[in-house]
Coordinates of C-alpha atoms in Angstrom, one line a residue:
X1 CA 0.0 0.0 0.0
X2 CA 3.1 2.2 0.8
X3 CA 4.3 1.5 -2.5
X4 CA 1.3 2.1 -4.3
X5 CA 0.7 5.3 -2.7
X6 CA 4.4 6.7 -2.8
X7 CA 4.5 6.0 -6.8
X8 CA 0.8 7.5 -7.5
X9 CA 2.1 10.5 -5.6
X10 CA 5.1 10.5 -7.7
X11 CA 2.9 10.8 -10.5
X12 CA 0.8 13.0 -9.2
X13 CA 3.5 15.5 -8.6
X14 CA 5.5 15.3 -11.6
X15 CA 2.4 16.0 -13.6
X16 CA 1.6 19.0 -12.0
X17 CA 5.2 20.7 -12.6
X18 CA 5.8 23.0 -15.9
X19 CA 7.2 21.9 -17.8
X20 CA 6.6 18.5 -18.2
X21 CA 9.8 16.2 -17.1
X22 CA 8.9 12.5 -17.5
X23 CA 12.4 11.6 -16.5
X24 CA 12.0 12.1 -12.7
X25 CA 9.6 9.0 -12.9
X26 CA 12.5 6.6 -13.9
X27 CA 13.4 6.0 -10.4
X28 CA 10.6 5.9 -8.0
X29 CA 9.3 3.6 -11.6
X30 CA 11.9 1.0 -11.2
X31 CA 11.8 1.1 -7.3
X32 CA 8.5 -0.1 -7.7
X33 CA 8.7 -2.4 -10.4
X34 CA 11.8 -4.1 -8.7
X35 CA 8.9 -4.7 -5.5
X36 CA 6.5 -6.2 -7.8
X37 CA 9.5 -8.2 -9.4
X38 CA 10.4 -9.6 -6.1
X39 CA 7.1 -10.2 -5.0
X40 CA 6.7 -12.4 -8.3
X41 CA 9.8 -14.3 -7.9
X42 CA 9.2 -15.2 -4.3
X43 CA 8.0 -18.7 -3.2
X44 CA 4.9 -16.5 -1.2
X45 CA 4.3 -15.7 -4.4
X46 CA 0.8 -17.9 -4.8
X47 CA -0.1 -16.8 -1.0
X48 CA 0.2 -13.0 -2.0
X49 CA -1.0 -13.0 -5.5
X50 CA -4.4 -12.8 -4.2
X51 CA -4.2 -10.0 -2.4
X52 CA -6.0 -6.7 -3.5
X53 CA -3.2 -4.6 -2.8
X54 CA -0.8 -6.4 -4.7
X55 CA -2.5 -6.0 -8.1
X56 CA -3.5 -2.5 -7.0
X57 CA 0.8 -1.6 -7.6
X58 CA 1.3 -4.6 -10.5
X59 CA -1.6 -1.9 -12.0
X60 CA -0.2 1.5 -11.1
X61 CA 3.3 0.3 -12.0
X62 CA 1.9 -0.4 -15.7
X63 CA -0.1 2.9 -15.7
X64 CA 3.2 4.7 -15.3
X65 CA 5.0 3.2 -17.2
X66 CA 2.8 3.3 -20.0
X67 CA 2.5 6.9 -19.4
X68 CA 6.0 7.7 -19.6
X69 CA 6.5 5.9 -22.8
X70 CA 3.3 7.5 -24.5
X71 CA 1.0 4.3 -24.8
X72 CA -2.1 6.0 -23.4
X73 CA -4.7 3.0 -24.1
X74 CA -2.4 0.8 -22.2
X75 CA -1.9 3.1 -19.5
X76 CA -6.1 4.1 -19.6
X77 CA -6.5 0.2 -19.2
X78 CA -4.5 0.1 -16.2
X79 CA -6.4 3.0 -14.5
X80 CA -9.9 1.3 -15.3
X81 CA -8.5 -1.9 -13.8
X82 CA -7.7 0.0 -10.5
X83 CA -11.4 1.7 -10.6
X84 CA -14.2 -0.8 -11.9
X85 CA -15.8 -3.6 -9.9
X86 CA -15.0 -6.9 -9.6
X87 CA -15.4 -9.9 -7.6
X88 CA -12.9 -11.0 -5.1
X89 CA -12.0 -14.7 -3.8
X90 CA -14.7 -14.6 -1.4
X91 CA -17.3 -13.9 -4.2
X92 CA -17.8 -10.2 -2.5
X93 CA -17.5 -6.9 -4.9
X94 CA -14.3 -4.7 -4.6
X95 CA -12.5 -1.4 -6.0
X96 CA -8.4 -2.5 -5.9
X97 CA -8.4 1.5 -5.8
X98 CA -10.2 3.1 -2.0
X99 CA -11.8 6.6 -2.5
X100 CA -8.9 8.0 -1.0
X101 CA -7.0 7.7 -4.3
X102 CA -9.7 8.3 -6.7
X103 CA -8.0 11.9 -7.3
X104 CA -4.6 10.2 -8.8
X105 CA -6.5 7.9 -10.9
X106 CA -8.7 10.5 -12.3
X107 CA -6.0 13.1 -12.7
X108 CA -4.0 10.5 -14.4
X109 CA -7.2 10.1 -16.6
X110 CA -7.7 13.7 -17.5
X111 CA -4.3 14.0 -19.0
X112 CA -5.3 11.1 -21.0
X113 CA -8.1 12.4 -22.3
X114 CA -7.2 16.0 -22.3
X115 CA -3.9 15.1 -25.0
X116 CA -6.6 12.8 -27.3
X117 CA -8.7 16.2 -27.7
X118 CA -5.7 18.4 -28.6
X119 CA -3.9 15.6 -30.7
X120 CA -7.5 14.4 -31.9
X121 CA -6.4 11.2 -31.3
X122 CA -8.5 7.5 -31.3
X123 CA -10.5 7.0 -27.9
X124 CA -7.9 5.0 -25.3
X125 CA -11.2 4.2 -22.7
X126 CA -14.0 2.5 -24.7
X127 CA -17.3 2.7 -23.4
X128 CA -17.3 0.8 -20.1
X129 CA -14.3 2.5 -19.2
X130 CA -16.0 5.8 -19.3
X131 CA -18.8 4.3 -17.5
X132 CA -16.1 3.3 -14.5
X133 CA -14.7 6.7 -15.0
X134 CA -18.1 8.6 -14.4
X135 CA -19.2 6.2 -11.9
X136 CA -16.1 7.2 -9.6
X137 CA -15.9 10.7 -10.5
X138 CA -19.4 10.7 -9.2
X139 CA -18.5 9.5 -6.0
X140 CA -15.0 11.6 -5.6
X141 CA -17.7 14.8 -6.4
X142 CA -19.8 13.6 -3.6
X143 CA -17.1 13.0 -0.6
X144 CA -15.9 16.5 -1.6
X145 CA -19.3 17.7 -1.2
X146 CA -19.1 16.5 2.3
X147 CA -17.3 18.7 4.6
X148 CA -16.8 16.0 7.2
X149 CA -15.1 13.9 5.0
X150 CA -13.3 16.2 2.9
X151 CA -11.3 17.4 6.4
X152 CA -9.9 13.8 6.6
X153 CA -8.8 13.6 2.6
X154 CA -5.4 14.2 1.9
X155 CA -4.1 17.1 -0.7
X156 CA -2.7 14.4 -2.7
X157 CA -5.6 12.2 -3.1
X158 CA -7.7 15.5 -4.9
X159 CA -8.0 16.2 -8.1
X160 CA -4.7 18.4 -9.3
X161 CA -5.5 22.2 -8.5
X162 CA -5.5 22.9 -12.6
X163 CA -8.6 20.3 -12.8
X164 CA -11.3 22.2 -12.4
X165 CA -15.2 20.5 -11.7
X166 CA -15.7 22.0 -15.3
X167 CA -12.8 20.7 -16.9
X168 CA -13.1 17.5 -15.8
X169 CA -16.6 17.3 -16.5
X170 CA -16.0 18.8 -20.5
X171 CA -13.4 16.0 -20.3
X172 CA -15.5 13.6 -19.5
X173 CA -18.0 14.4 -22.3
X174 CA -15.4 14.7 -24.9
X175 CA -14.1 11.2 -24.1
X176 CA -17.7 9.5 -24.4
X177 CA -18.0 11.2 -27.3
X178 CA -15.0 9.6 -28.7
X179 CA -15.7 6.3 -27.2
X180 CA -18.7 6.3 -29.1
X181 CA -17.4 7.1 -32.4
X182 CA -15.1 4.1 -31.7
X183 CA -17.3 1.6 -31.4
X184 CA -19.5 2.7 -34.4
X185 CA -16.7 2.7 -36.3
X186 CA -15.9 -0.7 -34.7
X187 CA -19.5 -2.0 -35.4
X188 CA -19.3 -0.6 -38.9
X189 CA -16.2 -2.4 -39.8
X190 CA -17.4 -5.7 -38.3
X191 CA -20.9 -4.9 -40.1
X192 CA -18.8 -4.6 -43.7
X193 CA -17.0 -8.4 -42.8
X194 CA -20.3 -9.8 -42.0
X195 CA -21.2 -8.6 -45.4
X196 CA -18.2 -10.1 -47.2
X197 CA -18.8 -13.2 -45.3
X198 CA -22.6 -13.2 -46.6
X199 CA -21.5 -13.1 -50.3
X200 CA -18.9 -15.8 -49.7
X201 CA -21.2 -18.0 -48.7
X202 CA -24.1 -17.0 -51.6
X203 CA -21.5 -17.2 -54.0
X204 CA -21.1 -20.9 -53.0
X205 CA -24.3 -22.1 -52.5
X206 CA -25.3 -20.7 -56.1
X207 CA -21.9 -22.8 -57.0
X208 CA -23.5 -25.6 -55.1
X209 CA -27.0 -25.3 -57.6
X210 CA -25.0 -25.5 -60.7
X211 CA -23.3 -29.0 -59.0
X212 CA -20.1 -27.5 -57.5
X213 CA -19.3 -28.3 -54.0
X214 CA -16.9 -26.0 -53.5
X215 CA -14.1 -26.2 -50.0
X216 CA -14.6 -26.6 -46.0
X217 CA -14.4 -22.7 -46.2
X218 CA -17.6 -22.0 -47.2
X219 CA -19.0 -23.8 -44.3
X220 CA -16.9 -22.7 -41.9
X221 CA -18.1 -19.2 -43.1
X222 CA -21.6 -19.8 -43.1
X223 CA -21.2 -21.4 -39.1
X224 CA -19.5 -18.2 -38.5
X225 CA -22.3 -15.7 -40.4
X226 CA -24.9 -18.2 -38.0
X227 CA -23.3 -17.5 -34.6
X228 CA -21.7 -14.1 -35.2
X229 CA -22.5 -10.9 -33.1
X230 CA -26.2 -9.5 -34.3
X231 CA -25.4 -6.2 -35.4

């Protein structure tokens, strides 16, 4: 957890310096990694592996490093792994990420999407990674909201000072926009395979009238065209 938090805070801090210096993430980076690394390699390995916290830094490791090199749809997987749902050993549902870090991961997220919509680049969170995004913005909003509990949050678990309530939100939109456009572009092209496939297989059944048999292919594609996504 010490880990985790010391390298989000890393993070944290070296994106809110101008200008940008990605380089001062190399060592707290490879401190980190060299935990996990160790961790992986030790015969407690099995016992640990299980544990919440554990995949919580494997995740925040990844996000950094992803960050530094550029590969933002890596790194925006990485930060929707550490936000969204999901079912522990015992069967109950967890967030690897507690509220009191949902102001890393969402600043981390806002750079993300805030460089697609200057760069006009493709959408790195698809649809239910905007979904986890809005769901936990929604609840960062709301223990800010409360005075009580806003006393007890660190400064480095809010959103960075330049990330304005409006910016994120504009942020938010932008990227469901984009996500959007993604997957009908998505549907679109698996709509235009679906077609190809369709005329494959007509092509060979009219073969098939005239007395010609044709390959295993054109069955394989007609099983496929049967039990393919409904578009």
């Amino acid at each position: 957890a010490n880990a985790t938090e010391f390298l989000l805070d890393q993070i944290y801090q070296c994106f809110s310096t101008e200008p940008l210096d990605l380089s001062i993430l190399t060592q707290p980076l490879r401190t980190t990694q060299s935990i996990t690394e160790t961790l992986r390699e030790d015969d407690a390995t099995l016992l640990v592996s299980s544990d919440p916290s554990i995949s919580l830094v494997k995740y925040v490791v990844d996000m950094g490093l992803n960050l530094v090199l550029g590969s933002y749809d890596k790194a925006a997987m990485g930060i929707i792994h550490t936000l969204q749902e999901r079912k522990d050993v015992d069967g109950s549902v967890i967030i690897l990420a507690h509220p009191g870090l949902y102001g890393y991961f969402l600043s981390c997220a806002y750079d993300i999407l805030a460089a697609e919509e200057l760069s006009s680049a493709c959408a790195s969170f698809d649809l239910k990674g905007m979904q986890v995004l809005f769901s936990r913005y929604l609840q960062y909003s709301s223990l800010e909201d409360d005075p009580k509990k806003k006393k007890k949050r660190s400064t480095s678990s809010k959103l960075r000072v330049d990330i304005t309530p409006d910016n994120m939100r504009i942020a938010l939109g932008q990227g469901l926009k984009r996500a959007y456009v993604a997957q009908n572009a998505q549907a679109g092209s698996d709509r235009n395979k679906d077609d190809v496939s369709k005329e494959v297989v007509d092509s060979d059944k009219c073969g098939r009238s005239w007395g010609y048999h044709g390959d295993v292919l054109s069955e394989e594609v007609l099983e496929d065209s049967l039990l393919g996504p409904s578009l």
